[in-house]
Amino acid sequence: RNQFTGNIPSTIGNLHNLEELYLYETQLSGQIPDSIGNLSSLIKLNLASNMLEGVIPLSLGNCQHLLALGLFDNKLTGKIPKQLLQLSSLSIALDLSQNNLFGSLPSEVGNLKMLTTLNLADNNLSGNIPSSLGGCSSLVWLSLSGNIFQGTIPLSLGSLKGLMELDISHNNLSGQVPTFLDQFKLEYLNMSYNDFEGEVPMVGVFSNESAFSVVGNRRLCGGLIELHLRKCRKTSKKLKKIRLVVIITLVTFTLFTAACVAYAWSKKKRKSHLSQTSTHERHLKVSYNQILKATDGFSESNLIGTGGYSSVYKGLINEADDSFVAIKVLHLQNRGAQRSFMRECEAWRNIRHRNLLKIITSCSSIDFQGNPFKALFQGVLPNSIGNLSNQLNDLRFHENLLHGSLPSSIGNLVGLNWLSLGGNQFTGNIPSTIGNLQNLQKLYLYETQLSGYIPDSMGNLSSLIELYLYSNMLKGVIPLSLGNCHHLLTLYLNDNKLAGKIPIQLLQLSSLSITLDLSQNNFFGSLPSEVGNLNMLTTLNLADNNLSGNIPSSIGGCSSLLQLSLKGNLFQGVIPLSLGSLKGLMELDISYNNLSGHIPSFLEQFKLEYLNLSYNDFEGEVPMECLAMKVHSQLWEIEGFVVA
């Protein structure tokens, strides 16, 4: 964040080895120079929050390694160039919001199959939302708000299974709310200020008032009571007349019978009505943080009493009325606690006495807004955890003192998008029921003491984006079924006891664009040539295994690699010349192998920050450029000696 003024110099295009360019939040003006398209090694470009004007240069389509592009908050105009949308390398973010771009959104947007964030908000884009947008199957965040889009929401968007946030507000969109939206595991949905009509669903994201907005759509009906929308008309006038005749007939027929039981029935109803009314009137929304504050962190000074299944504290929830409440904390880790509480509730339901405390509300492990809280938990995860709502999206108990085995009932939580249990002391196997969580996008089971095999059912997690299983005691082979996780961006299996060959199916996951780490295991055999399919991958770590044979020339196809480690294996032969195409490589470690031949001349042309060739059988002259390499005070090694 500086205060530069003037234009971006065209000479910026001379920096052919530039990988990251950040000129955001300055006062730069003028046009983006065409020469920026000469930056063929560019990975990240951020020109946001300036006063840049003119069109997006077509030459940006030459930046074939671009992962992230931020041009938002400028004065750019013109149409979105098709050349930009043909950059299939874009996998992190494309943000063109807060400009003056106009015209339709080109159908080429569907080429961005690896993109996770697309923001085109606050422009003047018009026309229909292209159905090809459904091809952006890795999208997690999508905003088209503040434009002039019209027509209906294309059904093809139903294929964006991993979408967590969607904002299409402030457009001219019409039609009914698509049914697929209530099946998504959205954390945020904004459809406000359009011309949608019909019924608002009441499931999925539509069941949480704070997670979605449909205001400004006058023709919508139904939905949650809190929306204050009109009731939907589901029947025609003719059908209503027929129904009225039937009702009158039935009422007449049952009047005599009803009179016989009127007294008993009315008495029972009065009791039930009073109970329900009092419950609804006092059902407060209380978060965990409020309870924590009210009890002064569950201090002993506020402890009223404790038992085998629960403890009771006093607390001041509402300081305005200065009245204390009793807060009962269940000890669910104790066997029989849940059953005891259910019996207690059953007893309370049938007892009325003026000296009994009335139940005001309840609070679970997440607050009423759905946000997780952080506390230090210990003990085991009870099997009853599977009884939590299947609408639960987020369950995080990482970095605690939990132990014991993972309950198989966790597979009942089919609504989960994020399950984080890493950094605990779990033992035993990963339950095969984990494969039931087909909406899961992030699974963190790192740094525990889990053992056994990775279950084949893991391949059922078709929405999975991140999988962290590192630093456990897992054994066996990598299940071939992982090849079904077509949205996987990051995979950490390092520091386990896995063996066997690296499955070809895993290396055919072209979605892998961040990290593949299989280091510190016992993998053997050759590195399959299919590794060249990972052309979006930025970090590949296969260190400290028993891999053998030649380094496949196809590895040169991993054109987005920044870090590559093959050290501590049994690779032999020469360094393939195809590695010369890895122009963006910043760290290369091939030490402790049986490699031979000359040091390739292309290494001196790379802008490496770290290079380790030690403990091999290389021969010949060491390039002078390599000897001069001391970027960021990093050294490079050869033949077991540090060369300064």
XYZ file of C-alpha atoms in Angstrom:
644
model
C 0.000 0.000 0.000
C 1.906 3.002 -1.304
C 0.944 6.274 -2.976
C 2.380 5.812 -6.454
C 0.824 7.924 -9.197
C 0.986 7.919 -12.961
C 0.922 4.974 -15.339
C 2.237 1.447 -15.088
C 5.356 1.574 -17.302
C 5.238 -0.582 -20.420
C 8.736 -1.799 -19.554
C 7.102 -3.975 -16.900
C 6.686 -6.433 -19.762
C 10.442 -7.040 -19.798
C 10.220 -9.004 -16.542
C 9.713 -12.350 -18.258
C 10.581 -14.310 -15.123
C 8.166 -12.419 -12.887
C 5.787 -14.732 -11.045
C 3.963 -12.422 -8.642
C 3.124 -8.756 -9.248
C 1.372 -6.742 -6.539
C 0.521 -3.113 -7.320
C -2.719 -2.908 -5.339
C -4.043 0.051 -3.309
C -1.902 2.766 -4.879
C -3.014 5.733 -6.974
C -1.870 4.366 -10.316
C -3.939 5.523 -13.286
C -3.979 5.154 -17.034
C -4.337 1.905 -18.897
C -2.960 -1.539 -18.153
C -0.102 -1.845 -20.673
C -0.384 -4.509 -23.368
C 3.158 -5.539 -22.515
C 1.869 -7.133 -19.326
C 0.941 -10.068 -21.537
C 4.671 -10.740 -21.964
C 4.876 -11.937 -18.355
C 4.611 -15.575 -19.371
C 5.703 -16.841 -15.938
C 3.138 -14.776 -14.041
C 1.197 -16.699 -11.403
C -0.456 -13.961 -9.359
C -1.415 -10.441 -10.494
C -3.063 -7.941 -8.151
C -3.800 -4.449 -9.500
C -6.825 -3.852 -7.286
C -7.943 -0.537 -5.771
C -6.287 1.878 -8.168
C -7.642 4.306 -10.759
C -6.843 2.216 -13.816
C -9.041 2.813 -16.850
C -9.519 1.515 -20.351
C -10.061 -2.113 -21.295
C -8.570 -5.310 -19.976
C -5.735 -6.040 -22.436
C -6.292 -9.111 -24.606
C -2.628 -9.942 -24.119
C -3.391 -11.156 -20.582
C -4.556 -14.303 -22.317
C -0.867 -15.094 -22.881
C -0.246 -15.539 -19.148
C -0.850 -19.264 -19.319
C 0.282 -19.921 -15.726
C -1.916 -17.336 -14.036
C -3.611 -18.706 -10.910
C -5.078 -15.520 -9.421
C -6.082 -12.175 -10.955
C -7.390 -9.175 -9.013
C -8.462 -6.105 -11.011
C -11.313 -5.008 -8.757
C -12.031 -1.453 -7.592
C -10.756 0.395 -10.666
C -12.340 2.304 -13.559
C -11.929 -0.390 -16.185
C -14.487 -0.521 -18.965
C -15.302 -2.513 -22.082
C -16.252 -6.155 -22.380
C -14.667 -9.041 -20.523
C -12.218 -10.485 -23.077
C -12.767 -14.094 -24.084
C -9.012 -14.611 -24.035
C -9.025 -14.034 -20.284
C -11.745 -16.626 -19.728
C -9.779 -19.173 -21.733
C -7.038 -19.180 -19.090
C -7.834 -22.597 -17.657
C -4.910 -22.118 -15.266
C -7.003 -19.734 -13.131
C -7.691 -21.764 -10.008
C -7.610 -19.394 -7.021
C -9.512 -16.212 -7.845
C -10.732 -13.994 -10.681
C -12.006 -10.695 -9.280
C -13.172 -8.013 -11.741
C -15.709 -6.406 -9.405
C -16.323 -2.669 -8.895
C -15.498 -1.550 -12.424
C -17.525 -0.366 -15.420
C -17.383 -3.524 -17.515
C -20.388 -4.015 -19.796
C -21.840 -6.473 -22.279
C -22.723 -10.101 -21.734
C -20.705 -12.602 -19.760
C -18.996 -14.704 -22.466
C -19.815 -18.396 -22.565
C -16.068 -19.070 -22.357
C -16.406 -18.579 -18.601
C -17.158 -22.295 -18.509
C -13.483 -22.982 -19.262
C -12.554 -21.990 -15.710
C -13.095 -25.472 -14.340
C -10.502 -25.118 -11.575
C -11.531 -21.654 -10.361
C -12.697 -21.426 -6.745
C -13.608 -17.705 -6.515
C -15.331 -15.631 -9.230
C -16.382 -12.055 -8.434
C -17.965 -9.907 -11.164
C -20.049 -7.748 -8.819
C -20.857 -4.059 -9.317
C -20.358 -3.700 -13.057
C -22.807 -3.145 -15.927
C -22.892 -6.690 -17.255
C -26.155 -7.596 -18.981
C -27.960 -10.382 -20.798
C -28.608 -13.854 -19.450
C -26.316 -15.690 -17.078
C -24.666 -18.167 -19.481
C -25.482 -21.812 -18.889
C -21.798 -22.585 -19.427
C -21.166 -21.111 -15.961
C -22.157 -24.521 -14.674
C -18.854 -25.773 -16.058
C -16.995 -23.928 -13.283
C -17.335 -27.041 -11.166
C -14.763 -26.034 -8.534
C -16.443 -22.754 -7.579
C -16.792 -22.113 -3.858
C -17.592 -18.365 -4.007
C -19.600 -16.670 -6.785
C -20.839 -13.074 -6.907
C -22.717 -11.512 -9.831
C -24.456 -8.846 -7.752
C -24.994 -5.257 -8.851
C -25.246 -5.858 -12.599
C -28.066 -5.885 -15.164
C -28.382 -9.636 -15.679
C -31.851 -10.779 -16.717
C -33.700 -14.017 -17.367
C -33.775 -17.019 -15.078
C -31.066 -18.717 -13.072
C -29.749 -21.411 -15.445
C -30.343 -24.977 -14.304
C -26.711 -25.755 -15.117
C -25.730 -23.971 -11.900
C -27.062 -27.043 -10.161
C -23.741 -28.718 -10.975
C -21.840 -26.313 -8.689
C -22.074 -28.741 -5.789
C -19.216 -27.157 -3.839
C -20.680 -23.646 -3.804
C -20.688 -22.115 -0.321
C -21.485 -18.459 -1.070
C -23.695 -17.119 -3.884
C -24.677 -13.482 -4.411
C -26.881 -12.572 -7.395
C -28.609 -9.611 -5.747
C -29.445 -6.281 -7.419
C -30.055 -7.574 -10.948
C -33.138 -8.032 -13.141
C -33.362 -11.791 -12.734
C -36.777 -13.443 -12.768
C -38.477 -16.815 -12.603
C -38.828 -19.165 -9.666
C -36.240 -20.027 -7.038
C -34.469 -23.127 -8.419
C -35.011 -26.267 -6.372
C -31.321 -27.160 -6.467
C -30.450 -24.180 -4.239
C -32.044 -25.748 -1.173
C -29.951 -28.871 -1.793
C -26.663 -26.960 -1.755
C -24.783 -26.555 1.514
C -24.611 -22.803 1.144
C -23.371 -20.680 4.019
C -24.606 -17.467 2.390
C -27.163 -16.762 -0.343
C -28.307 -13.327 -1.516
C -31.093 -13.128 -4.117
C -32.442 -9.754 -3.024
C -33.694 -6.997 -5.321
C -34.602 -9.008 -8.391
C -37.967 -10.059 -9.797
C -38.203 -13.640 -8.576
C -41.619 -15.165 -8.012
C -43.205 -18.216 -6.467
C -42.578 -20.022 -3.214
C -39.460 -19.634 -1.071
C -38.279 -23.046 0.188
C -37.836 -23.736 3.899
C -35.021 -26.286 3.798
C -31.270 -26.053 3.350
C -29.947 -22.505 3.451
C -33.551 -21.257 3.410
C -34.072 -22.658 6.913
C -31.629 -20.161 8.455
C -32.918 -16.599 8.277
C -29.474 -15.076 8.871
C -27.888 -17.043 6.004
C -29.974 -15.764 3.077
C -31.834 -12.707 1.787
C -34.708 -12.403 -0.684
C -35.864 -8.862 0.106
C -36.976 -6.698 -2.800
C -38.694 -9.552 -4.676
C -42.345 -8.541 -4.405
C -43.776 -11.644 -6.047
C -42.246 -14.194 -3.694
C -44.406 -16.001 -1.151
C -44.139 -18.524 1.649
C -40.842 -19.248 3.364
C -39.979 -18.646 6.997
C -42.394 -16.583 9.077
C -39.595 -14.108 9.789
C -39.547 -13.113 6.109
C -43.069 -11.669 6.394
C -43.952 -12.802 2.875
C -47.515 -13.403 1.773
C -48.889 -16.920 1.848
C -48.700 -18.885 -1.376
C -51.860 -19.754 -3.249
C -51.595 -23.413 -3.986
C -55.128 -24.210 -5.181
C -57.554 -22.869 -7.772
C -60.951 -21.322 -6.880
C -62.814 -24.323 -8.284
C -60.805 -26.722 -6.157
C -61.397 -24.550 -3.121
C -65.196 -24.753 -3.627
C -65.085 -28.551 -3.858
C -62.934 -28.720 -0.764
C -65.352 -26.413 1.097
C -68.325 -28.712 0.333
C -66.394 -31.738 1.593
C -65.354 -29.933 4.755
C -68.927 -28.814 5.534
C -70.192 -32.390 5.079
C -67.502 -33.822 7.332
C -68.029 -31.174 9.990
C -71.783 -31.837 10.063
C -71.203 -35.578 10.356
C -68.740 -35.248 13.207
C -70.516 -32.573 15.268
C -72.423 -35.062 17.373
C -69.357 -37.173 18.097
C -67.299 -34.099 18.890
C -69.884 -32.886 21.400
C -69.528 -36.112 23.396
C -65.841 -35.612 24.016
C -65.756 -31.799 24.001
C -65.110 -31.368 27.700
C -62.220 -33.812 27.942
C -60.716 -32.626 24.701
C -60.930 -28.912 25.548
C -59.303 -29.500 28.924
C -56.393 -31.341 27.385
C -56.012 -28.769 24.630
C -56.024 -25.889 27.129
C -53.161 -27.478 29.030
C -51.173 -28.145 25.869
C -51.864 -24.661 24.500
C -50.690 -22.957 27.675
C -47.503 -25.006 27.664
C -46.737 -24.304 24.009
C -47.566 -20.606 24.296
C -45.239 -20.103 27.239
C -42.474 -21.959 25.427
C -42.723 -19.884 22.261
C -42.984 -16.605 24.156
C -39.766 -17.238 26.049
C -37.642 -19.093 23.481
C -34.625 -16.825 23.497
C -31.665 -17.021 21.152
C -28.645 -17.476 23.390
C -25.139 -18.129 22.073
C -22.377 -20.068 23.774
C -20.360 -16.870 24.209
C -23.272 -15.273 26.086
C -23.452 -18.250 28.426
C -19.673 -18.167 28.898
C -19.871 -14.508 29.882
C -22.937 -14.993 32.083
C -21.217 -17.686 34.171
C -17.840 -15.946 34.220
C -16.318 -18.802 32.265
C -18.225 -21.454 34.241
C -16.404 -20.403 37.397
C -16.900 -22.338 40.633
C -18.280 -19.212 42.283
C -21.332 -19.575 40.020
C -21.644 -23.345 40.471
C -24.930 -24.283 42.150
C -24.509 -28.032 42.102
C -23.116 -30.973 40.176
C -24.070 -34.577 39.545
C -23.015 -37.567 37.536
C -24.611 -36.349 34.329
C -24.649 -32.560 34.604
C -23.657 -29.406 36.455
C -25.844 -26.371 37.183
C -24.558 -22.792 37.216
C -26.227 -19.474 37.902
C -25.801 -16.682 35.397
C -27.017 -13.263 34.350
C -28.056 -13.522 30.686
C -29.869 -10.210 30.399
C -28.255 -7.482 32.494
C -31.172 -5.159 31.729
C -33.699 -7.040 33.882
C -31.108 -8.076 36.509
C -32.621 -11.554 36.892
C -30.526 -14.697 37.260
C -31.139 -17.949 35.399
C -29.992 -21.495 36.054
C -27.795 -22.987 33.339
C -27.557 -26.752 33.127
C -24.450 -28.156 31.411
C -24.761 -31.782 30.304
C -21.806 -34.143 30.718
C -22.413 -35.971 27.459
C -19.077 -37.772 27.728
C -20.505 -39.793 30.653
C -22.250 -42.991 29.687
C -26.020 -42.660 30.042
C -26.055 -38.857 30.254
C -28.201 -38.378 27.190
C -30.687 -41.050 28.263
C -30.905 -39.515 31.736
C -31.608 -36.063 30.308
C -34.342 -37.372 27.997
C -36.056 -39.064 30.951
C -35.788 -35.863 32.954
C -37.421 -33.902 30.125
C -40.221 -36.472 29.956
C -40.842 -36.110 33.680
C -40.819 -32.300 33.582
C -43.329 -32.338 30.757
C -45.917 -34.001 32.979
C -45.300 -32.013 36.182
C -46.658 -28.561 37.006
C -45.755 -26.688 40.185
C -45.196 -23.024 40.900
C -41.830 -23.749 42.583
C -40.388 -25.505 39.530
C -38.017 -23.496 37.334
C -39.300 -22.957 33.813
C -37.101 -23.858 30.841
C -36.220 -20.761 28.812
C -34.036 -22.055 25.981
C -31.115 -24.307 25.073
C -27.696 -23.903 23.486
C -25.738 -26.545 21.574
C -22.070 -26.618 20.578
C -22.539 -23.862 18.011
C -24.123 -20.501 18.526
C -27.498 -19.509 17.072
C -25.824 -17.948 14.037
C -24.134 -21.219 13.140
C -20.626 -20.036 14.040
C -18.306 -22.500 15.766
C -16.864 -21.620 19.171
C -13.403 -22.532 20.410
C -12.929 -24.242 23.736
C -10.525 -26.871 25.045
C -12.287 -30.214 24.984
C -11.082 -33.483 26.405
C -12.504 -36.957 26.664
C -13.999 -39.019 23.869
C -16.405 -38.170 21.100
C -19.637 -39.906 22.146
C -21.434 -42.095 19.662
C -24.422 -39.810 20.193
C -22.642 -37.152 18.132
C -24.315 -38.825 15.195
C -27.653 -37.631 16.570
C -26.840 -34.002 15.820
C -28.885 -32.362 13.101
C -28.130 -33.443 9.549
C -28.375 -29.730 8.730
C -25.100 -29.139 10.625
C -22.587 -27.719 8.126
C -19.478 -27.211 10.183
C -17.945 -29.347 12.946
C -14.510 -28.306 14.222
C -12.880 -29.849 17.285
C -9.261 -29.556 16.118
C -6.336 -28.880 18.488
C -7.974 -30.295 21.615
C -7.375 -33.222 23.976
C -9.922 -35.627 22.537
C -8.990 -39.306 22.524
C -10.503 -42.700 21.845
C -11.806 -43.872 18.497
C -13.800 -41.927 15.953
C -17.443 -43.005 16.331
C -18.942 -44.595 13.235
C -22.076 -42.537 13.850
C -20.227 -39.501 12.520
C -21.325 -40.772 9.133
C -24.870 -39.701 10.028
C -23.954 -36.011 9.758
C -24.601 -35.936 6.032
C -24.956 -32.150 5.937
C -21.328 -31.502 6.884
C -19.198 -29.334 4.602
C -16.265 -29.098 6.991
C -15.055 -31.696 9.489
C -11.918 -30.772 11.431
C -10.701 -33.171 14.139
C -6.931 -32.819 13.667
C -4.447 -32.242 16.467
C -6.119 -34.627 18.926
C -5.215 -38.064 20.299
C -7.652 -40.286 18.452
C -6.719 -43.935 17.962
C -8.115 -46.768 15.887
C -9.293 -46.700 12.297
C -10.971 -44.069 10.190
C -14.579 -45.354 10.112
C -15.798 -46.409 6.684
C -18.991 -44.454 7.355
C -16.982 -41.308 6.625
C -17.878 -42.064 3.015
C -21.495 -41.129 3.746
C -20.560 -37.447 4.010
C -20.947 -36.763 0.311
C -21.282 -33.003 0.841
C -17.984 -32.790 2.708
C -15.522 -30.312 1.212
C -12.809 -30.166 3.871
C -11.648 -33.105 5.994
C -8.865 -32.544 8.539
C -7.689 -35.625 10.483
C -4.015 -34.639 10.751
C -1.623 -35.201 13.692
C -3.636 -37.794 15.572
C -2.755 -41.424 16.263
C -5.137 -42.936 13.749
C -3.986 -46.245 12.294
C -5.259 -48.887 9.922
C -6.162 -48.315 6.301
C -7.606 -45.346 4.488
C -11.133 -46.646 3.782
C -12.170 -47.142 0.160
C -15.351 -45.254 0.987
C -13.243 -42.073 1.066
C -13.694 -42.061 -2.692
C -17.400 -41.345 -2.195
C -16.563 -37.810 -1.053
C -17.200 -36.342 -4.487
C -17.306 -32.748 -3.180
C -13.984 -32.967 -1.336
C -11.613 -30.034 -1.892
C -9.058 -30.472 0.906
C -7.950 -33.720 2.589
C -5.410 -33.632 5.450
C -4.405 -37.044 6.850
C -0.738 -36.308 7.559
C 1.233 -37.323 10.683
C -0.733 -40.417 11.638
C 0.070 -44.134 11.587
C -1.971 -45.060 8.535
C -0.798 -48.093 6.584
C -1.667 -49.992 3.430
C -2.054 -48.495 -0.018
C -3.634 -45.293 -1.250
C -7.173 -46.357 -2.229
C -7.788 -46.155 -5.965
C -11.190 -44.677 -5.170
C -9.538 -41.342 -4.321
C -9.453 -40.870 -8.073
C -13.196 -40.179 -7.835
C -12.622 -36.959 -5.867
C -12.628 -34.783 -8.978
C -12.698 -31.477 -7.063
C -9.687 -32.192 -4.859
C -7.291 -29.225 -4.694
C -5.035 -30.288 -1.810
C -3.987 -33.723 -0.514
C -1.658 -34.329 2.448
C -0.821 -37.975 3.215
C 2.750 -37.352 4.383
C 4.327 -38.802 7.541
C 2.433 -42.098 7.679
C 3.258 -45.759 7.011
C 1.614 -46.013 3.615
C 3.134 -48.388 1.065
C 2.573 -49.747 -2.433
C 2.767 -47.894 -5.716
C 1.446 -44.409 -6.337
C -1.899 -45.065 -8.067
C -2.313 -43.739 -11.590
C -5.880 -42.722 -10.711
C -4.547 -40.210 -8.184
C -2.246 -38.592 -10.737
C -5.138 -38.218 -13.165
C -6.831 -35.748 -10.799
C -6.166 -32.634 -12.846
C -8.073 -30.666 -10.191
C -5.041 -30.851 -7.869
C -3.776 -27.282 -8.005
C -2.302 -26.524 -4.579
C -0.417 -29.392 -2.923
C 0.160 -33.127 -3.298
C 2.330 -34.341 -0.412
C 3.068 -38.076 -0.171
C 6.443 -37.688 1.561
C 7.753 -39.758 4.493
C 6.021 -43.006 3.616
C 7.120 -46.326 2.108
C 5.946 -45.986 -1.487
C 7.927 -47.962 -4.039
C 8.051 -48.525 -7.783
C 8.424 -45.937 -10.505
C 6.778 -42.542 -10.630
C 3.967 -42.999 -13.189
C 4.120 -40.861 -16.321
C 0.585 -39.689 -15.495
C 2.205 -37.201 -13.101
C 2.318 -34.904 -16.130
C -1.461 -34.486 -15.878
C -1.002 -32.270 -12.820
C -0.463 -29.129 -14.877
C -2.120 -26.902 -12.244
C -0.217 -28.244 -9.220
C 2.061 -25.788 -7.388
C 3.669 -28.097 -4.774
C 4.686 -31.744 -5.289
C 6.475 -33.532 -2.447
C 7.417 -37.201 -2.857
C 10.464 -37.085 -0.570
C 11.679 -39.907 1.696
C 10.076 -42.911 0.039
C 11.500 -45.840 -1.953
C 10.583 -44.669 -5.446
C 12.911 -45.922 -8.162
C 13.544 -45.821 -11.899
C 14.027 -42.713 -13.988
C 12.361 -39.394 -13.301
C 9.656 -39.429 -16.009
C 10.038 -36.797 -18.712
C 6.292 -36.141 -18.403
C 6.971 -34.296 -15.143
C 7.768 -31.342 -17.368
C 4.022 -31.098 -17.936
C 3.574 -29.879 -14.345
C 4.034 -26.358 -15.652
C 2.660 -24.580 -12.561
C 5.079 -26.151 -10.076
C 6.743 -23.827 -7.577
C 8.140 -26.479 -5.232
C 9.336 -29.962 -6.195
C 10.975 -32.450 -3.844
C 12.017 -35.950 -4.905
C 14.779 -36.322 -2.318
C 15.484 -39.472 -0.335
C 14.415 -41.988 -2.985
C 16.149 -44.391 -5.383
C 15.731 -42.437 -8.611
C 18.442 -43.038 -11.194
C 19.422 -41.809 -14.637
C 19.732 -38.189 -15.704
C 17.624 -35.164 -14.923
C 15.154 -35.056 -17.843
C 15.475 -32.039 -20.113
C 11.702 -31.601 -19.906
C 12.203 -30.094 -16.447
C 13.419 -27.061 -18.318
C 9.783 -26.141 -18.950
C 9.149 -25.613 -15.227
C 9.911 -21.901 -15.535
C 8.181 -20.953 -12.296
C 10.107 -23.398 -10.097
C 11.423 -21.744 -6.927
C 12.560 -24.765 -4.896
C 14.003 -28.029 -6.226
C 15.347 -30.844 -4.051
C 16.509 -34.077 -5.706
C 19.179 -34.941 -3.132
C 19.898 -38.435 -1.807
C 19.131 -40.393 -4.969
C 21.227 -42.271 -7.541
C 21.007 -39.637 -10.263
C 23.894 -39.151 -12.666
C 24.998 -37.203 -15.731
C 25.728 -33.516 -16.129
C 23.981 -30.689 -14.321
C 21.474 -29.350 -16.878
C 22.227 -25.864 -18.156
C 18.589 -24.810 -17.806
C 18.929 -24.799 -14.010
C 21.076 -21.670 -14.161
C 18.283 -19.914 -16.070
C 15.708 -20.635 -13.387
C 15.088 -18.113 -10.604
C 15.450 -20.746 -7.909
C 15.528 -19.750 -4.260
C 16.691 -23.200 -3.183
C 18.389 -26.032 -5.067
C 19.695 -29.283 -3.558
C 21.515 -31.796 -5.773
C 23.580 -33.370 -2.978
C 24.408 -37.058 -2.545
C 23.997 -38.210 -6.132
C 26.501 -39.172 -8.839
C 26.574 -36.039 -10.975
C 29.676 -35.223 -13.005
C 31.160 -32.453 -15.091
C 31.338 -28.719 -14.624
C 29.215 -26.837 -12.136
C 27.561 -23.876 -13.934
C 28.859 -20.521 -12.733
C 25.338 -19.138 -12.419
C 24.582 -21.884 -9.913
C 27.693 -20.997 -7.928
C 26.444 -17.422 -7.716
C 23.063 -18.485 -6.409
C 22.382 -16.992 -3.000
C 18.824 -15.787 -3.290
C 17.449 -14.853 0.129
C 20.626 -16.228 1.738
C 19.679 -19.755 0.688
C 22.539 -22.056 -0.320
C 22.583 -24.918 -2.728
C 24.260 -28.261 -2.249
C 25.983 -30.758 -4.501
C 27.776 -34.043 -3.779
C 27.228 -33.623 -0.059
C 29.133 -30.358 0.229
C 27.645 -26.931 0.738
C 28.827 -24.579 -1.978
C 28.779 -20.906 -0.979
